[in-house]
Coordinates of C-alpha atoms and ligand atoms in Angstrom, one line a residue:
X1 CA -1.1 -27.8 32.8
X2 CA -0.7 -30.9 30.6
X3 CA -3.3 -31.7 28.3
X4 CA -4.2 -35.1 30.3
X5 CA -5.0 -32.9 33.5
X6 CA -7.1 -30.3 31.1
X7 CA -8.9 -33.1 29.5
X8 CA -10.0 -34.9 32.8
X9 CA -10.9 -31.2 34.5
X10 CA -13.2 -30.3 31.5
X11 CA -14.1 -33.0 29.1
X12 CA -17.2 -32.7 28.5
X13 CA -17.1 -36.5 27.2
X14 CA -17.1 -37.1 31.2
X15 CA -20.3 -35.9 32.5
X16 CA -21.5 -35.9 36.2
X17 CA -21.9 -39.6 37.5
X18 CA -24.8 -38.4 39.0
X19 CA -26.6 -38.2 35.7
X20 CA -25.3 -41.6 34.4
X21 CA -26.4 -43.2 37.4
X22 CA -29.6 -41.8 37.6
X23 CA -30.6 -43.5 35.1
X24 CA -29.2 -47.3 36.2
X25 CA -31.9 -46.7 39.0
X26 CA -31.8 -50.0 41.6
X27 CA -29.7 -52.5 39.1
X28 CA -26.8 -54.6 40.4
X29 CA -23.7 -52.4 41.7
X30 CA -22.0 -54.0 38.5
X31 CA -24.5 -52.7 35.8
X32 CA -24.1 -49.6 37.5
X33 CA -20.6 -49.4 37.5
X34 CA -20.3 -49.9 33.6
X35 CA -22.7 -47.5 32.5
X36 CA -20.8 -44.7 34.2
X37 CA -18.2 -43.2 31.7
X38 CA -15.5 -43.1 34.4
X39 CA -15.8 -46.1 35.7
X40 CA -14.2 -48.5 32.6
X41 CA -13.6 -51.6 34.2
X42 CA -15.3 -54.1 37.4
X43 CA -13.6 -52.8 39.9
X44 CA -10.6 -53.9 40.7
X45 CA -9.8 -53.8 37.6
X46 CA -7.3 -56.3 36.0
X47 CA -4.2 -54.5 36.3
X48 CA -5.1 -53.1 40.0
X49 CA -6.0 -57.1 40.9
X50 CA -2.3 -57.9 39.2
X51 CA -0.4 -55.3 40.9
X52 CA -2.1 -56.5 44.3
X53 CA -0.6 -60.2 44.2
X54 CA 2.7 -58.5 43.5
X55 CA 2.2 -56.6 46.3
X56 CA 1.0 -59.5 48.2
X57 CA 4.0 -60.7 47.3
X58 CA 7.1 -58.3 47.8
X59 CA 5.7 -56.1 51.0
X60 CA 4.0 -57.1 54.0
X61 CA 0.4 -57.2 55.1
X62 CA 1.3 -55.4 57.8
X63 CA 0.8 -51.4 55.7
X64 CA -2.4 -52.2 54.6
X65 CA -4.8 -50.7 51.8
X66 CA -7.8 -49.2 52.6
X67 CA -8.9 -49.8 48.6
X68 CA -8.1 -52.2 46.2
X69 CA -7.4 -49.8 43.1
X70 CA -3.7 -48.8 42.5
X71 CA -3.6 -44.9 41.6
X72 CA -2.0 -43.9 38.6
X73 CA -2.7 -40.0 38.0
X74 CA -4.9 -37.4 39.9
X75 CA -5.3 -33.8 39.6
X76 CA -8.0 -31.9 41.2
X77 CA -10.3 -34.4 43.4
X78 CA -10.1 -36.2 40.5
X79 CA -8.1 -40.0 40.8
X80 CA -7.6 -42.5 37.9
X81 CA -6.5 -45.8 38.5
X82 CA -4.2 -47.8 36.4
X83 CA -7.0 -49.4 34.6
X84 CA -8.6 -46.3 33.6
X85 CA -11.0 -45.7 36.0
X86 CA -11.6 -42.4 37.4
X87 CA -13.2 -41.8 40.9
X88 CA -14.0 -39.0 43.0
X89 CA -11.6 -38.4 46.3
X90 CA -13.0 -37.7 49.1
X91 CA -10.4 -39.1 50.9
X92 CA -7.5 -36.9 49.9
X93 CA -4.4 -39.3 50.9
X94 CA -6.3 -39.0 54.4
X95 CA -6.5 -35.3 54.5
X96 CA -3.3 -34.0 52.6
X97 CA -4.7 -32.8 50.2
X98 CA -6.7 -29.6 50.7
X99 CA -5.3 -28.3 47.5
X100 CA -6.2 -30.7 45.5
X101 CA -3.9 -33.3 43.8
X102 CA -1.1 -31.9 41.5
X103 CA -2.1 -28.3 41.8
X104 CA -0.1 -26.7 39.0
X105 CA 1.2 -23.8 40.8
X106 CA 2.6 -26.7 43.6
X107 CA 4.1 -28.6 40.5
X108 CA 5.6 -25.5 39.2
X109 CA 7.5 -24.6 42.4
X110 CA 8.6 -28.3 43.2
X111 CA 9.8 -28.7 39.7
X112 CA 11.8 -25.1 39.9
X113 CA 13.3 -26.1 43.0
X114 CA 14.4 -30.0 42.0
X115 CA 16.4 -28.2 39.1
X116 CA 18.0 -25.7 41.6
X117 CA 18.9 -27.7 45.2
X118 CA 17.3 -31.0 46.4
X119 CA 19.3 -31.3 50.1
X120 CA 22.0 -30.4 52.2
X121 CA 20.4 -31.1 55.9
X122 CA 19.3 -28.0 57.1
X123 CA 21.3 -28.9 60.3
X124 CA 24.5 -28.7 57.9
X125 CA 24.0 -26.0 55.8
X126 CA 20.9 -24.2 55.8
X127 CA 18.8 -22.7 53.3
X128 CA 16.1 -19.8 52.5
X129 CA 13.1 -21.7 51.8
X130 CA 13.6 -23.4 55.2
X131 CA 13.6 -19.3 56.8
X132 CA 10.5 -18.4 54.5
X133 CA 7.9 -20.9 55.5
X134 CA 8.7 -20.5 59.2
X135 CA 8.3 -17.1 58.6
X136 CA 4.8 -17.7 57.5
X137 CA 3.9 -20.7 59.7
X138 CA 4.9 -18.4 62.4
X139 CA 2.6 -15.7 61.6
X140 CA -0.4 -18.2 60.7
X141 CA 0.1 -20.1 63.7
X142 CA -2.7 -18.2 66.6
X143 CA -1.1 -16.1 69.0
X144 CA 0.3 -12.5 69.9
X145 CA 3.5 -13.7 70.4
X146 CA 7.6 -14.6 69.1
X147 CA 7.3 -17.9 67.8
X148 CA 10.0 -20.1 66.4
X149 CA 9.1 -22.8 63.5
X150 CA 11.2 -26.5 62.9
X151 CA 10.6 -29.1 60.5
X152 CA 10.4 -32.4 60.2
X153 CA 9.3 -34.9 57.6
X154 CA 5.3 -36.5 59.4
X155 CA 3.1 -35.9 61.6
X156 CA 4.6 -38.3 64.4
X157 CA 7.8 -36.4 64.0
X158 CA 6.2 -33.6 64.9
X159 CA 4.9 -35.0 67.4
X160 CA 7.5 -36.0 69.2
X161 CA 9.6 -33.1 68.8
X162 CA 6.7 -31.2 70.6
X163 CA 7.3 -33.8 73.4
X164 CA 10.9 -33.6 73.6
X165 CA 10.8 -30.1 73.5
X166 CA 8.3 -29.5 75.9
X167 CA 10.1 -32.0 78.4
X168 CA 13.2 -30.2 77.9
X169 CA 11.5 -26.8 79.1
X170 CA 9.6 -28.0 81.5
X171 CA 12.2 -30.6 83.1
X172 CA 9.0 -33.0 83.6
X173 CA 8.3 -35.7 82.1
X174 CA 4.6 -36.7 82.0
X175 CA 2.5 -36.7 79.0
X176 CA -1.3 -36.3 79.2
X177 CA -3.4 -37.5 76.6
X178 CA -7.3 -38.3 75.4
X179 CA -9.4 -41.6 74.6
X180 CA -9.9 -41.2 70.6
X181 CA -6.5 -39.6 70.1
X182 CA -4.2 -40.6 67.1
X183 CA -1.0 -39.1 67.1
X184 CA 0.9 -41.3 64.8
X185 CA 2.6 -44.9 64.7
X186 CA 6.2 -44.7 66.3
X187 CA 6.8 -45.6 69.7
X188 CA 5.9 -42.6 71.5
X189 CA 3.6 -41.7 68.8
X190 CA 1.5 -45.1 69.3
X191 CA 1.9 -45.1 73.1
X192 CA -0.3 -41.3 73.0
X193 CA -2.4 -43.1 70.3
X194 CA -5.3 -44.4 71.8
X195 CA -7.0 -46.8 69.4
X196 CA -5.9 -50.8 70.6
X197 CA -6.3 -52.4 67.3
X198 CA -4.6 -51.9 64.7
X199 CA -2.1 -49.4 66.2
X200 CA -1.3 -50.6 69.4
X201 CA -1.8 -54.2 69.8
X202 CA 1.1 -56.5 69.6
X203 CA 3.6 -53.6 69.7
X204 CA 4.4 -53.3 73.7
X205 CA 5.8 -52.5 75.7
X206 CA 4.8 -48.7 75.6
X207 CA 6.7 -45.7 76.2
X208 CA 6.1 -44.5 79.2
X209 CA 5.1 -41.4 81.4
X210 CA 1.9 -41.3 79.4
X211 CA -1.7 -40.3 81.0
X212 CA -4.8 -41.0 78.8
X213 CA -8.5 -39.7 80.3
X214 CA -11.6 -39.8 78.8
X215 CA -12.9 -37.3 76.1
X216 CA -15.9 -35.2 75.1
X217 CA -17.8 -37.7 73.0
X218 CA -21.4 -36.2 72.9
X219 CA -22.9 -39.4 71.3
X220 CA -21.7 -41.9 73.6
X221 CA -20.9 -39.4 76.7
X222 CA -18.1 -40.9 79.2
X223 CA -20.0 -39.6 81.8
X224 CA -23.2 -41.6 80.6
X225 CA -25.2 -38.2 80.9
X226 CA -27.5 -37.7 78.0
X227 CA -25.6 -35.4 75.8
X228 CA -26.9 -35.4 72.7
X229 CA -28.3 -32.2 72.7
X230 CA -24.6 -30.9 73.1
X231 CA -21.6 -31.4 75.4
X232 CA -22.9 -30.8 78.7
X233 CA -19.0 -30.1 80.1
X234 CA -19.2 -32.6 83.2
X235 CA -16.5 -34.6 81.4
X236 CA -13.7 -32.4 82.1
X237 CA -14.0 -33.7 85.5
X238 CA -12.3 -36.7 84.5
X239 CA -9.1 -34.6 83.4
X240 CA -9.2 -33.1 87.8
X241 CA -10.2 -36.3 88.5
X242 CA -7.1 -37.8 87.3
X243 CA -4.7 -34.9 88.5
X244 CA -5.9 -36.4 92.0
X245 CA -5.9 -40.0 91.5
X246 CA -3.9 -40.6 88.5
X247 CA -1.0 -38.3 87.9
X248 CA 0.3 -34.8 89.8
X249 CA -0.1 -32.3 87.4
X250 CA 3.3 -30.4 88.7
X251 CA 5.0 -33.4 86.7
X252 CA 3.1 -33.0 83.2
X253 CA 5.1 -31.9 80.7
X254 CA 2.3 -31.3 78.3
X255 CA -1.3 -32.0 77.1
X256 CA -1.5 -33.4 73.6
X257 CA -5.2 -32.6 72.3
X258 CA -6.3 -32.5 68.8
X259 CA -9.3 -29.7 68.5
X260 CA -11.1 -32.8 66.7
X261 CA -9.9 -36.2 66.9
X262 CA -9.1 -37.2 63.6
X263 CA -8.9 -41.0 63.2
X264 CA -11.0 -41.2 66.4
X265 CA -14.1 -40.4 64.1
X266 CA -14.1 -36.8 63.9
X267 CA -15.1 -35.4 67.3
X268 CA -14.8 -31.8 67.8
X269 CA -13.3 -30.7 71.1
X270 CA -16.1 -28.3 72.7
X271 CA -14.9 -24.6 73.1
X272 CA -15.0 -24.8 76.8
X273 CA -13.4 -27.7 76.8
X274 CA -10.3 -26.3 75.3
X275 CA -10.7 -23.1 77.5
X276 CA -10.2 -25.4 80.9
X277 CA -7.6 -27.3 79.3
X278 CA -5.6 -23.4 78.9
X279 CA -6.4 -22.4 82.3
X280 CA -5.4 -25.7 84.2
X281 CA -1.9 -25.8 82.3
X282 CA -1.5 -22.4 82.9
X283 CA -2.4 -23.0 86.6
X284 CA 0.4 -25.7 87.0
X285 CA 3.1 -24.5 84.5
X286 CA 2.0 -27.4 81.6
X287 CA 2.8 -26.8 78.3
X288 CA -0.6 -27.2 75.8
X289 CA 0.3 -28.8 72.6
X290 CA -2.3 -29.0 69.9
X291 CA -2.1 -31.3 67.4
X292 CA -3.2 -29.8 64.1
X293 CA -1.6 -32.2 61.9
X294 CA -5.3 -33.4 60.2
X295 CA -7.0 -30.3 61.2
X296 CA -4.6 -28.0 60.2
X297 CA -4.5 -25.8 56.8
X298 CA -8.1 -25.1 56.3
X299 CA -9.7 -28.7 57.6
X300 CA -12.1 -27.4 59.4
X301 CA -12.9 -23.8 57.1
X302 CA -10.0 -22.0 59.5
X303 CA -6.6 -22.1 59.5
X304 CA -6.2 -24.2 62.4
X305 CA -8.8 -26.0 63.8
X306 CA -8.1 -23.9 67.2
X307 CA -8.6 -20.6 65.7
X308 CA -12.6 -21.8 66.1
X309 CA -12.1 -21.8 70.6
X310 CA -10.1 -18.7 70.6
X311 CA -7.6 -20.5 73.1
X312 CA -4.0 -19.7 72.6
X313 CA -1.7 -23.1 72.6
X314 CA 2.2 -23.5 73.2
X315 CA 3.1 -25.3 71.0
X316 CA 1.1 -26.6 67.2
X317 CA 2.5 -29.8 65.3
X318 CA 1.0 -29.8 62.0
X319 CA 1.9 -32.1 58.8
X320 CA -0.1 -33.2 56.4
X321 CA -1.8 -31.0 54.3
X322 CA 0.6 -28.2 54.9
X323 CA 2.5 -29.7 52.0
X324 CA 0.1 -31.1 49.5
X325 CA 1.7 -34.5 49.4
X326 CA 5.2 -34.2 50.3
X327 CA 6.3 -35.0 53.1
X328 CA 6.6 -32.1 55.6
X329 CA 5.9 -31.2 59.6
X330 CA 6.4 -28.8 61.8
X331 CA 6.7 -27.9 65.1
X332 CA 5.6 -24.3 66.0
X333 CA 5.5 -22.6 69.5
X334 CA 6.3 -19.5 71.9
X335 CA 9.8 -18.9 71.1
X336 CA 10.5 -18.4 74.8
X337 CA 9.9 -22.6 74.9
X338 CA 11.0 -23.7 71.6
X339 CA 14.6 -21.8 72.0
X340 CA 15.5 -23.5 75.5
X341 CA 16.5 -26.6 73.6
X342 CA 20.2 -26.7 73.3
X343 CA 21.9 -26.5 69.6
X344 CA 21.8 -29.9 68.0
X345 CA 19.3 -31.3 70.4
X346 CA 16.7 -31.3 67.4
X347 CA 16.8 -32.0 63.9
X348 CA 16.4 -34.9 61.3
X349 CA 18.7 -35.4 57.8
X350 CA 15.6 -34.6 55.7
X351 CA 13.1 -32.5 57.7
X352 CA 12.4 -29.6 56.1
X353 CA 13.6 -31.2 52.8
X354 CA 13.8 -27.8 49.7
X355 CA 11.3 -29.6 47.7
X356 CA 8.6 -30.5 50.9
X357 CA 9.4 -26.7 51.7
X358 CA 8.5 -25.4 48.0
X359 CA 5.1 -27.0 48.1
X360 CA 4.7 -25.8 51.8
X361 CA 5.2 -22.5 49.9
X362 CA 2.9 -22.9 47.0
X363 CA 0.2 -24.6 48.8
X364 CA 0.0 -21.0 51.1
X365 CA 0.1 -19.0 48.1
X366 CA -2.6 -21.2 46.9
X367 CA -4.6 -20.8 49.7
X368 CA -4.7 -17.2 49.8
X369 CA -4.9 -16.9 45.6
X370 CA -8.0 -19.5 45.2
X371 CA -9.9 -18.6 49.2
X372 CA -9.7 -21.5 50.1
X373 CA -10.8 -21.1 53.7
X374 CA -13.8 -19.5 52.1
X375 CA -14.3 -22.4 49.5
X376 CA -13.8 -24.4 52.7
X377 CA -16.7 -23.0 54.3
X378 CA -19.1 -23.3 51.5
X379 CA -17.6 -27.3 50.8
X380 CA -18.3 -27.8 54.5
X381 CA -22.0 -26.1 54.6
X382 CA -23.3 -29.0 51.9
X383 CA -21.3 -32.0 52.7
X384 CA -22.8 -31.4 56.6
X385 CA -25.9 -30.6 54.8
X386 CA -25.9 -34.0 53.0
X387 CA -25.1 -36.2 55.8
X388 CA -27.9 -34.3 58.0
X389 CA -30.5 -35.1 55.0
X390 CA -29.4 -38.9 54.7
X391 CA -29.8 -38.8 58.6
X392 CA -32.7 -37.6 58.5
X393 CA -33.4 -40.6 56.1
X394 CA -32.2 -42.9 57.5
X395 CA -32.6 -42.1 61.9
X396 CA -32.0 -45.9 63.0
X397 CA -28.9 -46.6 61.0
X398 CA -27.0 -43.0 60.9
X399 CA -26.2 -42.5 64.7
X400 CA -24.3 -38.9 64.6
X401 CA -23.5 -36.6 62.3
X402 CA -20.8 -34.1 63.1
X403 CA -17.6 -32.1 62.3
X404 CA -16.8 -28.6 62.0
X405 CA -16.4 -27.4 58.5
X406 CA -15.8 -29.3 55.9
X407 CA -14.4 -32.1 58.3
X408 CA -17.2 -33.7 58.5
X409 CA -18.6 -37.5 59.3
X410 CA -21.8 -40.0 60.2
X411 CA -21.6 -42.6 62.9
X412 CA -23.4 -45.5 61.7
X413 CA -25.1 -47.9 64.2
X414 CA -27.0 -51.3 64.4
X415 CA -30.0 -48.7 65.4
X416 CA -30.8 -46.0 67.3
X417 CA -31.9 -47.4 70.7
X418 CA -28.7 -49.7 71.1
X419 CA -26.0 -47.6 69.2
X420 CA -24.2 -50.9 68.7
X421 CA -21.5 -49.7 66.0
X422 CA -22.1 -51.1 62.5
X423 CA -18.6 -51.7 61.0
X424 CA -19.9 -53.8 58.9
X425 CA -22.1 -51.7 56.8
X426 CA -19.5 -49.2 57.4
X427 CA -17.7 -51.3 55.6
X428 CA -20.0 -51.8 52.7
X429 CA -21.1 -48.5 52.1
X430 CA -17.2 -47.9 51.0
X431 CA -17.3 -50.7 48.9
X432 CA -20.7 -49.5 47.0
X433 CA -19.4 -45.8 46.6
X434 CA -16.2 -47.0 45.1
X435 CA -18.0 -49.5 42.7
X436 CA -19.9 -46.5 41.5
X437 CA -16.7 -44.4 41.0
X438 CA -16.2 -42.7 45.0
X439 CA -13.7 -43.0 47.2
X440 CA -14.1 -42.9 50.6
X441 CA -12.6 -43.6 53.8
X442 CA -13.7 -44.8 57.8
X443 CA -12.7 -43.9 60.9
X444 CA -13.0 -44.2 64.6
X445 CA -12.4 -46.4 67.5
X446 CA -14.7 -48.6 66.5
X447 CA -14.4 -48.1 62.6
X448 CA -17.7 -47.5 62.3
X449 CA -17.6 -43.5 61.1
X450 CA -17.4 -42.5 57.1
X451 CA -15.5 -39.4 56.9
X452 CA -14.8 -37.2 54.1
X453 CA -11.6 -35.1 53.6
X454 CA -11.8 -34.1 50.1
X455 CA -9.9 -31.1 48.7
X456 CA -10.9 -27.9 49.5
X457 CA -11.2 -26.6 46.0
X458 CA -13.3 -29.5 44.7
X459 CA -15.5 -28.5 42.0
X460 CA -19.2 -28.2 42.5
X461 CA -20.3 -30.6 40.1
X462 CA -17.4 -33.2 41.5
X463 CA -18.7 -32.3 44.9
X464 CA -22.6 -33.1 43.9
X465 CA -21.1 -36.3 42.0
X466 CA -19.6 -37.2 45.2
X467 CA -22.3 -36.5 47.5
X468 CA -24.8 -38.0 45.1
X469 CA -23.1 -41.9 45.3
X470 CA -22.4 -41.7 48.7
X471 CA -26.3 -41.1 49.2
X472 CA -26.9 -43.9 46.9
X473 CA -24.2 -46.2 48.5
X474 CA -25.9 -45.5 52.4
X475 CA -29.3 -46.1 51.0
X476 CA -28.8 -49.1 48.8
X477 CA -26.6 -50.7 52.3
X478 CA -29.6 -49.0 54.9
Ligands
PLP1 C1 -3.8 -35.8 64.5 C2 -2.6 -36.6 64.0 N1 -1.4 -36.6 64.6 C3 -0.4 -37.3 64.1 C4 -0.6 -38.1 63.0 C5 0.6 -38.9 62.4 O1 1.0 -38.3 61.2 P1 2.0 -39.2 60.2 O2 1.1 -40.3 59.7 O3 2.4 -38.2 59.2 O4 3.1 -39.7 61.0 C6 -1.8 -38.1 62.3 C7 -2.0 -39.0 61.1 O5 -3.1 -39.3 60.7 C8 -2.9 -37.4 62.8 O6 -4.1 -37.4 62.3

């Protein structure tokens, strides 16, 4: 550990923000922001607001940043920017980061294996690493079956190599999809994507062979029924519906569903929901593809995000944080489906990279050494607890609150009786929380929804920090 990363973990010359700011009481976000110890500078600070015209100036607008800051070390949940400042993550590189930032043990590996073998394509000469986290993928992965494990280097990849190979076995070549989905920003990748703006718009024309229905959205039901008081199930008709007026289902190749939409604003997939969607692709010989590639490793305070239905999928693409910020994905199914492909038919030059595979390795061992499915758990218990009290506070402005585990989120509206969406003080509670040293991130279709995807193994006191401004930034915006 270097002494950097020990001093930031324990110094006890960097106290809880909560206290600091407890006692700045209702002064301008600026007064508040240079009384806390970790936060050194008006943020953006003056190098951050430098770096940004440089970056105004030699990449395009196009990748945009969801912050201002420029990061320049992290370990833990802890992030310091390059002026100094040092904020609480609760957006963990949009949920990559379940372990943490820089675990040691990760570092360790990643460092062992640079000085050893960096690359050689897998699909040229292969290499044990590759074998071992299959192995374990394989056996993590639900279901009492063979299963065979490739990798790729996102989440899109994966993605798409579930397509392909579903298409492949199947010999069909539909694609059915929900409203709320993100499954990545490459041509087949946006076209299953469902949000318009910013991932689709402008981009056409779409792949094709792609079905989207409505989804389970409690709060603002596609069926119109009242369902607040939970998922009432009458929107599954809308996946029969369109297997008579939309698409046959004997040319589906798969259903894509994520067990809770991600970017679409955290909405858990109800149990039964998941259940029909087993029984109808069994029914017509369609593979089920679950996309675990934010929910997986632990998200939601299980494995995989699916483990919580009991349903058995196909085929899981996961990414994300399977390797605590390298870049890894995977593609894991029933053997009998994933070996029909022909040899050569899939592969990349660096998926499965050694070094993405070495943290792949060291995050599992990390999740078993630390219980981090257990830490999970308890992580998830309070933040939901949090967002329940604030709601509680605050009825006409904080719509929804849901999740499952520690993937949790509010839905933020004009008020209660309209449910307009409020992306606009969406937008400012982000702003306040990082002026007082919190980062935090939206989400949803209409990018009105704070969501929270802090590491796993976040300490208590970072985790009541945390909590504690972004129940002053709600308030002070409410
Ligand atoms: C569920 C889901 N699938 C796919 C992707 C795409 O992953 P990547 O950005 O690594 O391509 C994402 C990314 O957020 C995701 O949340």
């Amino acid at each position: 550990m270097c002494s950097y990363r020990e001093q930031l973990l324990s110094d006890p010359e960097q106290p809880p923000i909560t206290d600091i700011l407890e006692s700045v009481k209702q002064t301008r976000r600026g007064a508040a922001m240079l009384e806390s110890k970790r936060i050194k500078t008006e943020i953006p600070g003056p190098k951050s607001k430098a770096l940004m015209e440089r970056r105004k100036a030699a990449t395009p607008p196009g990748v945009m940043n969801a912050l201002p800051i420029f990061a320049s070390e992290a370990h833990g949940a802890l992030l310091t920017d390059v002026d100094g400042n040092t904020f609480v993550d609760f957006t963990g590189g949009i949920g990559v980061l379940n372990v943490g930032h820089t675990d040691a043990r990760l570092v360790e590996k990643v460092k062992e294996q640079v000085e050893r073998l960096t690359h050689t394509c897998f699909a040229v000469i292969p290499y044990e690493p590759y074998i071992e986290l299959a192995e374990k993928i394989n056996a993590l992965v639900p279901g009492d079956f063979e299963k065979r494990t490739m990798f790729v280097n996102s989440g899109a990849e994966a993605v798409e190599n579930a397509v392909k190979i579903a298409r492949y076995h199947t010999g069909r070549n539909g694609i059915m999809v929900f409203e709320n989905a993100f499954h990545g920003r490459t041509l087949l990748g946006m076209t299953m994507t469902s949000k318009v703006n910013p991932y689709k718009k402008g981009f056409g024309p779409f792949a094709t062979e792609v079905y989207r229905v409505p989804a389970p959205y409690p709060y603002r039901c596609p069926t119109r029924q009242d369902c607040s008081g939970g998922c009432q199930g009458d929107c599954f008709n809308f996946v029969e519906r369109a297997f008579t007026g939309v698409v046959d289902p004997g040319s589906l190749a798969a259903i894509v569903v994520e067990p809770v939409s991600g970017e679409g604003g955290f909405l858990p997939f109800p149990d039964f929901y998941l259940e029909r969607l087993r029984e109808v692709c069994d029914e017509h010989g369609i593979v089920l593809v679950v996309d675990e590639v934010q929910t997986g490793f632990g998200r939601t305070g299980k494995m995989f995000a699916i483990e919580h239905s009991g349903v058995i999928p196909d085929i899981v693409t996961t990414a994300k944080s399977m390797a605590g910020g390298l870049p890894l994905g995977a593609v894991t199914g029933r053997a009998d489906i994933m070996d029909t492909v022909h040899p050569g038919g899939l592969g990349t030059t660096y998926g499965g990279n050694p070094l993405a595979l070495a943290a792949g390795l060291a995050v599992l061992e990390t999740f078993e050494e630390d219980d981090l499915l257990v830490k999970a758990n308890e992580v998830g218990e309070r933040v939901m607890g949090a967002m329940r009290d604030l709601q509680e506070k605050h009825p006409d402005f904080i719509g929804d609150v849901r999740g499952s585990g520690p993937m949790a989120a509010m839905e933020l509206v004009q008020d209660a009786a309209s449910k307009t969406p409020d992306k606009e003080r969406t937008g400012r509670i982000v702003e306040a929380a990082l002026q007082e040293g919190l980062l935090l991130l939206t989400a949803g279709q209409y990018g009105n929804v704070i969501r929270v995807l802090m590491p796993l193994n976040i300490t208590g006191d970072q985790l009541d920090e945390g909590l504690s401004i972004m129940a002053r930034a709600v308030d002070s915006v409410a």
